[in-house]
């Protein structure tokens, strides 16, 4: 879990390195999405009728897991309810986070490879930008969470940024799809 | 399972996910992985 070790000076240089790595991840995805010619092709759709249906439901699962993540973090950091919750909460937090990431990968892959980074519509531009931001912030958060002596605010700020980015991503994709195209749309 | 083992597994899964993601992006573009599904 997060380490802001009491009495140990915060390692700001290390944090800065992690933030730069996260920024490079965001930038790389954005550049790839921009310079790569969108294929317009579908990927596997599995149980679903098409790739887009798979994507909106995978994104929804990732978003629900992210909500659970925030609630669990709030609980074991003592901001929700009394005490810090059961001991298994930390592991549940990490497992749900890993699962959310795994669900997000095929979605992001299809977005980048098939659609690319587009700026024609506000919704699409916001979605693409927050998609890049999400993976960069997630990278920095994962690096920081396992490193000792990080500034105390680093983890909540980055965790909040990851969750905010995923929320915007879900609103501009799955929520938009459910409310304007079809629901449940499997 | 010890905490250390658990964390190592989580980190391996995250790393594997990231590697697969990058390999897919690069692999399909470079023609290393076939596009098996038609447009639709």
PDB file of C-alpha atoms in Angstrom:
ATOM      1  CA  UNK A   1       0.000   0.000   0.000  1.00  0.00           C
ATOM      2  CA  UNK A   2       0.919   3.631  -0.045  1.00  0.00           C
ATOM      3  CA  UNK A   3       3.953   4.629   1.877  1.00  0.00           C
ATOM      4  CA  UNK A   4       4.330   8.079   3.320  1.00  0.00           C
ATOM      5  CA  UNK A   5       6.723   6.950   5.991  1.00  0.00           C
ATOM      6  CA  UNK A   6       6.591   9.084   9.101  1.00  0.00           C
ATOM      7  CA  UNK A   7       9.828  10.834   9.899  1.00  0.00           C
ATOM      8  CA  UNK A   8      11.321  10.049   6.501  1.00  0.00           C
ATOM      9  CA  UNK A   9      11.799  13.014   4.165  1.00  0.00           C
ATOM     10  CA  UNK A  10       9.625  12.890   1.056  1.00  0.00           C
ATOM     11  CA  UNK A  11      11.573  11.928  -2.025  1.00  0.00           C
ATOM     12  CA  UNK A  12      10.389  14.629  -4.404  1.00  0.00           C
ATOM     13  CA  UNK A  13      12.954  13.847  -7.087  1.00  0.00           C
ATOM     14  CA  UNK A  14      11.736  10.268  -7.330  1.00  0.00           C
ATOM     15  CA  UNK A  15       8.153  11.461  -7.470  1.00  0.00           C
ATOM     16  CA  UNK A  16       9.042  13.881 -10.241  1.00  0.00           C
ATOM     17  CA  UNK A  17      10.632  11.039 -12.209  1.00  0.00           C
ATOM     18  CA  UNK A  18       7.446   8.979 -11.821  1.00  0.00           C
ATOM     19  CA  UNK A  19       5.325  11.920 -12.948  1.00  0.00           C
ATOM     20  CA  UNK A  20       7.541  12.412 -16.002  1.00  0.00           C
ATOM     21  CA  UNK A  21       7.208   8.703 -16.846  1.00  0.00           C
ATOM     22  CA  UNK A  22       3.413   9.032 -16.536  1.00  0.00           C
ATOM     23  CA  UNK A  23       3.448  12.134 -18.739  1.00  0.00           C
ATOM     24  CA  UNK A  24       5.523  10.278 -21.339  1.00  0.00           C
ATOM     25  CA  UNK A  25       3.001   7.422 -21.341  1.00  0.00           C
ATOM     26  CA  UNK A  26       0.155   9.895 -21.923  1.00  0.00           C
ATOM     27  CA  UNK A  27       2.093  11.681 -24.623  1.00  0.00           C
ATOM     28  CA  UNK A  28       3.109   8.455 -26.358  1.00  0.00           C
ATOM     29  CA  UNK A  29      -0.482   7.235 -26.529  1.00  0.00           C
ATOM     30  CA  UNK A  30      -1.629  10.596 -27.866  1.00  0.00           C
ATOM     31  CA  UNK A  31       1.109  10.687 -30.494  1.00  0.00           C
ATOM     32  CA  UNK A  32       0.388   7.092 -31.516  1.00  0.00           C
ATOM     33  CA  UNK A  33      -3.325   7.835 -31.798  1.00  0.00           C
ATOM     34  CA  UNK A  34      -2.608  10.919 -33.888  1.00  0.00           C
ATOM     35  CA  UNK A  35       0.014   9.604 -36.313  1.00  0.00           C
ATOM     36  CA  UNK A  36      -1.391   6.099 -36.691  1.00  0.00           C
ATOM     37  CA  UNK A  37      -3.894   5.705 -39.528  1.00  0.00           C
ATOM     38  CA  UNK A  38      -7.143   4.519 -37.918  1.00  0.00           C
ATOM     39  CA  UNK A  39      -8.025   1.134 -39.339  1.00  0.00           C
ATOM     40  CA  UNK A  40     -11.759   1.370 -38.673  1.00  0.00           C
ATOM     41  CA  UNK A  41     -11.656  -2.375 -38.152  1.00  0.00           C
ATOM     42  CA  UNK A  42     -13.399  -4.356 -35.448  1.00  0.00           C
ATOM     43  CA  UNK A  43     -11.707  -6.565 -32.954  1.00  0.00           C
ATOM     44  CA  UNK A  44     -13.084  -9.656 -31.324  1.00  0.00           C
ATOM     45  CA  UNK A  45     -16.578  -9.114 -29.977  1.00  0.00           C
ATOM     46  CA  UNK A  46     -16.843 -12.280 -27.892  1.00  0.00           C
ATOM     47  CA  UNK A  47     -20.249 -12.696 -26.302  1.00  0.00           C
ATOM     48  CA  UNK A  48     -21.308  -9.274 -27.616  1.00  0.00           C
ATOM     49  CA  UNK A  49     -22.852  -8.437 -30.976  1.00  0.00           C
ATOM     50  CA  UNK A  50     -20.037  -6.068 -31.963  1.00  0.00           C
ATOM     51  CA  UNK A  51     -16.804  -4.533 -30.712  1.00  0.00           C
ATOM     52  CA  UNK A  52     -18.495  -1.315 -29.621  1.00  0.00           C
ATOM     53  CA  UNK A  53     -20.887  -3.243 -27.378  1.00  0.00           C
ATOM     54  CA  UNK A  54     -17.981  -5.107 -25.844  1.00  0.00           C
ATOM     55  CA  UNK A  55     -16.172  -1.825 -25.316  1.00  0.00           C
ATOM     56  CA  UNK A  56     -18.990  -0.010 -23.547  1.00  0.00           C
ATOM     57  CA  UNK A  57     -19.553  -2.931 -21.186  1.00  0.00           C
ATOM     58  CA  UNK A  58     -15.863  -3.474 -20.499  1.00  0.00           C
ATOM     59  CA  UNK A  59     -15.573   0.268 -19.801  1.00  0.00           C
ATOM     60  CA  UNK A  60     -18.570   0.034 -17.484  1.00  0.00           C
ATOM     61  CA  UNK A  61     -17.035  -2.865 -15.563  1.00  0.00           C
ATOM     62  CA  UNK A  62     -13.780  -0.890 -15.229  1.00  0.00           C
ATOM     63  CA  UNK A  63     -15.718   2.148 -14.002  1.00  0.00           C
ATOM     64  CA  UNK A  64     -17.671   0.142 -11.415  1.00  0.00           C
ATOM     65  CA  UNK A  65     -14.418  -1.410 -10.195  1.00  0.00           C
ATOM     66  CA  UNK A  66     -12.927   2.083  -9.965  1.00  0.00           C
ATOM     67  CA  UNK A  67     -15.830   3.241  -7.792  1.00  0.00           C
ATOM     68  CA  UNK A  68     -15.218   0.236  -5.546  1.00  0.00           C
ATOM     69  CA  UNK A  69     -11.529   1.220  -5.484  1.00  0.00           C
ATOM     70  CA  UNK A  70     -12.264   4.714  -4.241  1.00  0.00           C
ATOM     71  CA  UNK A  71     -14.645   3.430  -1.570  1.00  0.00           C
ATOM     72  CA  UNK A  72     -12.159   0.824  -0.369  1.00  0.00           C
ATOM     73  CA  UNK A  73      -9.319   3.358  -0.284  1.00  0.00           C
ATOM     74  CA  UNK A  74     -11.497   5.800   1.653  1.00  0.00           C
ATOM     75  CA  UNK A  75     -12.291   3.005   4.098  1.00  0.00           C
ATOM     76  CA  UNK A  76      -8.788   1.763   4.781  1.00  0.00           C
ATOM     77  CA  UNK A  77      -7.387   5.269   5.036  1.00  0.00           C
ATOM     78  CA  UNK A  78      -9.988   5.933   7.739  1.00  0.00           C
ATOM     79  CA  UNK A  79     -12.162   8.429   5.826  1.00  0.00           C
ATOM     80  CA  UNK A  80     -15.209   6.197   5.607  1.00  0.00           C
ATOM     81  CA  UNK A  81     -16.809   4.695   8.674  1.00  0.00           C
ATOM     82  CA  UNK A  82     -14.990   3.836  11.886  1.00  0.00           C
ATOM     83  CA  UNK A  83     -11.508   2.412  11.873  1.00  0.00           C
ATOM     84  CA  UNK A  84      -9.723   1.138   8.799  1.00  0.00           C
ATOM     85  CA  UNK A  85     -11.916  -1.774   7.832  1.00  0.00           C
ATOM     86  CA  UNK A  86     -11.043  -5.454   7.557  1.00  0.00           C
ATOM     87  CA  UNK A  87      -7.518  -6.578   6.685  1.00  0.00           C
ATOM     88  CA  UNK A  88      -8.519  -8.068   3.345  1.00  0.00           C
ATOM     89  CA  UNK A  89      -9.539  -4.644   2.065  1.00  0.00           C
ATOM     90  CA  UNK A  90      -6.031  -3.787   0.912  1.00  0.00           C
ATOM     91  CA  UNK A  91      -5.777  -6.920  -1.208  1.00  0.00           C
ATOM     92  CA  UNK A  92      -9.291  -6.440  -2.565  1.00  0.00           C
ATOM     93  CA  UNK A  93      -8.278  -2.909  -3.543  1.00  0.00           C
ATOM     94  CA  UNK A  94      -5.265  -4.117  -5.481  1.00  0.00           C
ATOM     95  CA  UNK A  95      -7.108  -6.986  -7.161  1.00  0.00           C
ATOM     96  CA  UNK A  96      -9.989  -4.755  -8.250  1.00  0.00           C
ATOM     97  CA  UNK A  97      -7.534  -2.160  -9.553  1.00  0.00           C
ATOM     98  CA  UNK A  98      -5.669  -4.772 -11.546  1.00  0.00           C
ATOM     99  CA  UNK A  99      -8.929  -6.102 -12.960  1.00  0.00           C
ATOM    100  CA  UNK A 100     -10.057  -2.581 -13.897  1.00  0.00           C
ATOM    101  CA  UNK A 101      -6.782  -2.108 -15.771  1.00  0.00           C
ATOM    102  CA  UNK A 102      -7.198  -5.444 -17.582  1.00  0.00           C
ATOM    103  CA  UNK A 103     -10.737  -4.525 -18.615  1.00  0.00           C
ATOM    104  CA  UNK A 104      -9.535  -1.128 -19.845  1.00  0.00           C
ATOM    105  CA  UNK A 105      -6.794  -2.551 -22.089  1.00  0.00           C
ATOM    106  CA  UNK A 106      -8.937  -3.994 -24.918  1.00  0.00           C
ATOM    107  CA  UNK A 107     -11.067  -0.846 -24.868  1.00  0.00           C
ATOM    108  CA  UNK A 108      -8.070   1.455 -25.157  1.00  0.00           C
ATOM    109  CA  UNK A 109      -6.470  -0.770 -27.734  1.00  0.00           C
ATOM    110  CA  UNK A 110      -9.511  -0.636 -30.000  1.00  0.00           C
ATOM    111  CA  UNK A 111      -9.823   3.134 -29.504  1.00  0.00           C
ATOM    112  CA  UNK A 112      -6.213   3.767 -30.465  1.00  0.00           C
ATOM    113  CA  UNK A 113      -5.828   1.229 -33.214  1.00  0.00           C
ATOM    114  CA  UNK A 114      -9.217   1.453 -34.873  1.00  0.00           C
ATOM    115  CA  UNK A 115     -10.309   5.030 -34.206  1.00  0.00           C
ATOM    116  CA  UNK A 116      -7.183   7.016 -33.303  1.00  0.00           C
ATOM    117  CA  UNK A 117      -7.015  10.399 -31.603  1.00  0.00           C
ATOM    118  CA  UNK A 118      -9.731  12.506 -33.207  1.00  0.00           C
ATOM    119  CA  UNK A 119     -10.674  16.112 -32.637  1.00  0.00           C
ATOM    120  CA  UNK A 120     -13.744  16.548 -34.824  1.00  0.00           C
ATOM    121  CA  UNK A 121     -16.303  16.575 -32.014  1.00  0.00           C
ATOM    122  CA  UNK A 122     -15.982  17.899 -28.478  1.00  0.00           C
ATOM    123  CA  UNK A 123     -17.060  14.589 -26.930  1.00  0.00           C
ATOM    124  CA  UNK A 124     -14.536  12.608 -28.945  1.00  0.00           C
ATOM    125  CA  UNK A 125     -11.736  15.096 -28.289  1.00  0.00           C
ATOM    126  CA  UNK A 126     -12.428  15.058 -24.535  1.00  0.00           C
ATOM    127  CA  UNK A 127     -12.635  11.277 -24.565  1.00  0.00           C
ATOM    128  CA  UNK A 128      -9.313  10.874 -26.380  1.00  0.00           C
ATOM    129  CA  UNK A 129      -7.542  13.418 -24.191  1.00  0.00           C
ATOM    130  CA  UNK A 130      -8.764  11.867 -20.946  1.00  0.00           C
ATOM    131  CA  UNK A 131      -7.934   8.413 -22.281  1.00  0.00           C
ATOM    132  CA  UNK A 132      -4.296   9.437 -22.652  1.00  0.00           C
ATOM    133  CA  UNK A 133      -4.386  11.187 -19.281  1.00  0.00           C
ATOM    134  CA  UNK A 134      -5.871   8.106 -17.607  1.00  0.00           C
ATOM    135  CA  UNK A 135      -3.073   5.752 -18.603  1.00  0.00           C
ATOM    136  CA  UNK A 136      -0.372   8.283 -17.745  1.00  0.00           C
ATOM    137  CA  UNK A 137      -1.879   9.021 -14.336  1.00  0.00           C
ATOM    138  CA  UNK A 138      -2.377   5.304 -13.704  1.00  0.00           C
ATOM    139  CA  UNK A 139       1.274   4.615 -14.543  1.00  0.00           C
ATOM    140  CA  UNK A 140       2.467   7.315 -12.145  1.00  0.00           C
ATOM    141  CA  UNK A 141       0.046   6.146  -9.446  1.00  0.00           C
ATOM    142  CA  UNK A 142       1.164   2.516  -9.671  1.00  0.00           C
ATOM    143  CA  UNK A 143       4.819   3.582  -9.470  1.00  0.00           C
ATOM    144  CA  UNK A 144       4.198   5.889  -6.523  1.00  0.00           C
ATOM    145  CA  UNK A 145       1.995   3.497  -4.551  1.00  0.00           C
ATOM    146  CA  UNK A 146       4.824   0.986  -4.157  1.00  0.00           C
ATOM    147  CA  UNK A 147       7.536   3.513  -3.411  1.00  0.00           C
ATOM    148  CA  UNK A 148       8.456   4.598   0.086  1.00  0.00           C
ATOM    149  CA  UNK A 149       8.819   8.212   1.163  1.00  0.00           C
ATOM    150  CA  UNK A 150       6.513   9.787  -1.344  1.00  0.00           C
ATOM    151  CA  UNK A 151       4.925  13.136  -0.437  1.00  0.00           C
ATOM    152  CA  UNK A 152       1.733  12.523   1.528  1.00  0.00           C
ATOM    153  CA  UNK A 153      -0.516  14.148  -1.053  1.00  0.00           C
ATOM    154  CA  UNK A 154       0.922  12.293  -4.033  1.00  0.00           C
ATOM    155  CA  UNK A 155      -1.224   9.194  -3.757  1.00  0.00           C
ATOM    156  CA  UNK A 156      -4.625  10.781  -3.080  1.00  0.00           C
ATOM    157  CA  UNK A 157      -4.059  13.365  -5.812  1.00  0.00           C
ATOM    158  CA  UNK A 158      -2.980  10.793  -8.395  1.00  0.00           C
ATOM    159  CA  UNK A 159      -5.637   8.298  -7.325  1.00  0.00           C
ATOM    160  CA  UNK A 160      -8.222  11.053  -7.632  1.00  0.00           C
ATOM    161  CA  UNK A 161      -6.863  12.010 -11.042  1.00  0.00           C
ATOM    162  CA  UNK A 162      -7.073   8.399 -12.252  1.00  0.00           C
ATOM    163  CA  UNK A 163     -10.641   8.100 -11.013  1.00  0.00           C
ATOM    164  CA  UNK A 164     -11.656  11.472 -12.484  1.00  0.00           C
ATOM    165  CA  UNK A 165     -10.146  10.550 -15.840  1.00  0.00           C
ATOM    166  CA  UNK A 166     -11.962   7.211 -15.867  1.00  0.00           C
ATOM    167  CA  UNK A 167     -15.230   8.898 -14.920  1.00  0.00           C
ATOM    168  CA  UNK A 168     -14.899  11.347 -17.821  1.00  0.00           C
ATOM    169  CA  UNK A 169     -13.952   8.461 -20.109  1.00  0.00           C
ATOM    170  CA  UNK A 170     -17.032   6.502 -19.102  1.00  0.00           C
ATOM    171  CA  UNK A 171     -19.351   9.511 -19.398  1.00  0.00           C
ATOM    172  CA  UNK A 172     -18.088  10.357 -22.879  1.00  0.00           C
ATOM    173  CA  UNK A 173     -18.278   6.766 -24.134  1.00  0.00           C
ATOM    174  CA  UNK A 174     -20.427   4.145 -22.406  1.00  0.00           C
ATOM    175  CA  UNK A 175     -22.874   6.581 -20.803  1.00  0.00           C
ATOM    176  CA  UNK A 176     -23.191   8.449 -24.111  1.00  0.00           C
ATOM    177  CA  UNK A 177     -23.745   5.130 -25.913  1.00  0.00           C
ATOM    178  CA  UNK A 178     -26.357   3.926 -23.421  1.00  0.00           C
ATOM    179  CA  UNK A 179     -28.297   7.190 -23.533  1.00  0.00           C
ATOM    180  CA  UNK A 180     -28.083   7.996 -27.245  1.00  0.00           C
ATOM    181  CA  UNK A 181     -27.535   4.722 -29.113  1.00  0.00           C
ATOM    182  CA  UNK A 182     -28.869   1.734 -27.236  1.00  0.00           C
ATOM    183  CA  UNK A 183     -29.215   0.138 -23.823  1.00  0.00           C
ATOM    184  CA  UNK A 184     -28.247  -2.426 -22.640  1.00  0.00           C
ATOM    185  CA  UNK A 185     -26.664  -2.873 -26.038  1.00  0.00           C
ATOM    186  CA  UNK A 186     -25.057  -6.259 -25.604  1.00  0.00           C
TER     187      UNK A 186
ATOM    188  CA  UNK B   1      -0.023 -16.223   0.575  1.00  0.00           C
ATOM    189  CA  UNK B   2       2.429 -13.708   1.940  1.00  0.00           C
ATOM    190  CA  UNK B   3       1.981 -10.022   1.259  1.00  0.00           C
ATOM    191  CA  UNK B   4       5.197  -9.968  -0.715  1.00  0.00           C
ATOM    192  CA  UNK B   5       4.083 -12.795  -3.016  1.00  0.00           C
ATOM    193  CA  UNK B   6       0.680 -11.206  -3.494  1.00  0.00           C
ATOM    194  CA  UNK B   7       2.200  -7.855  -4.422  1.00  0.00           C
ATOM    195  CA  UNK B   8       4.625  -9.531  -6.805  1.00  0.00           C
ATOM    196  CA  UNK B   9       1.757 -11.309  -8.581  1.00  0.00           C
ATOM    197  CA  UNK B  10      -0.246  -8.080  -8.874  1.00  0.00           C
ATOM    198  CA  UNK B  11       2.762  -6.263 -10.287  1.00  0.00           C
ATOM    199  CA  UNK B  12       3.475  -9.042 -12.762  1.00  0.00           C
ATOM    200  CA  UNK B  13      -0.119  -8.985 -14.004  1.00  0.00           C
ATOM    201  CA  UNK B  14      -0.007  -5.197 -14.412  1.00  0.00           C
ATOM    202  CA  UNK B  15       3.289  -5.405 -16.244  1.00  0.00           C
ATOM    203  CA  UNK B  16       2.066  -8.238 -18.460  1.00  0.00           C
ATOM    204  CA  UNK B  17      -1.055  -6.221 -19.308  1.00  0.00           C
ATOM    205  CA  UNK B  18       1.023  -3.203 -20.232  1.00  0.00           C
ATOM    206  CA  UNK B  19       3.402  -5.292 -22.359  1.00  0.00           C
ATOM    207  CA  UNK B  20       0.558  -7.024 -24.189  1.00  0.00           C
ATOM    208  CA  UNK B  21      -1.037  -3.618 -24.814  1.00  0.00           C
ATOM    209  CA  UNK B  22       2.127  -2.182 -26.351  1.00  0.00           C
ATOM    210  CA  UNK B  23       2.895  -5.370 -28.298  1.00  0.00           C
ATOM    211  CA  UNK B  24      -0.587  -5.392 -29.770  1.00  0.00           C
ATOM    212  CA  UNK B  25      -0.323  -1.761 -30.833  1.00  0.00           C
ATOM    213  CA  UNK B  26       3.107  -2.248 -32.361  1.00  0.00           C
ATOM    214  CA  UNK B  27       2.575  -5.823 -33.568  1.00  0.00           C
ATOM    215  CA  UNK B  28      -0.519  -5.189 -35.631  1.00  0.00           C
ATOM    216  CA  UNK B  29       0.904  -2.024 -37.137  1.00  0.00           C
ATOM    217  CA  UNK B  30       4.125  -3.752 -38.092  1.00  0.00           C
ATOM    218  CA  UNK B  31       2.224  -6.661 -39.560  1.00  0.00           C
ATOM    219  CA  UNK B  32       3.495  -9.116 -36.964  1.00  0.00           C
ATOM    220  CA  UNK B  33      -0.057  -9.928 -35.886  1.00  0.00           C
ATOM    221  CA  UNK B  34      -2.702 -10.535 -38.530  1.00  0.00           C
ATOM    222  CA  UNK B  35      -5.910  -8.557 -38.590  1.00  0.00           C
ATOM    223  CA  UNK B  36      -8.259 -11.483 -38.342  1.00  0.00           C
ATOM    224  CA  UNK B  37     -11.580  -9.726 -37.994  1.00  0.00           C
ATOM    225  CA  UNK B  38     -13.153  -7.867 -40.903  1.00  0.00           C
ATOM    226  CA  UNK B  39     -14.462  -4.334 -40.511  1.00  0.00           C
ATOM    227  CA  UNK B  40     -17.891  -3.926 -38.958  1.00  0.00           C
TER     228      UNK B  40
END
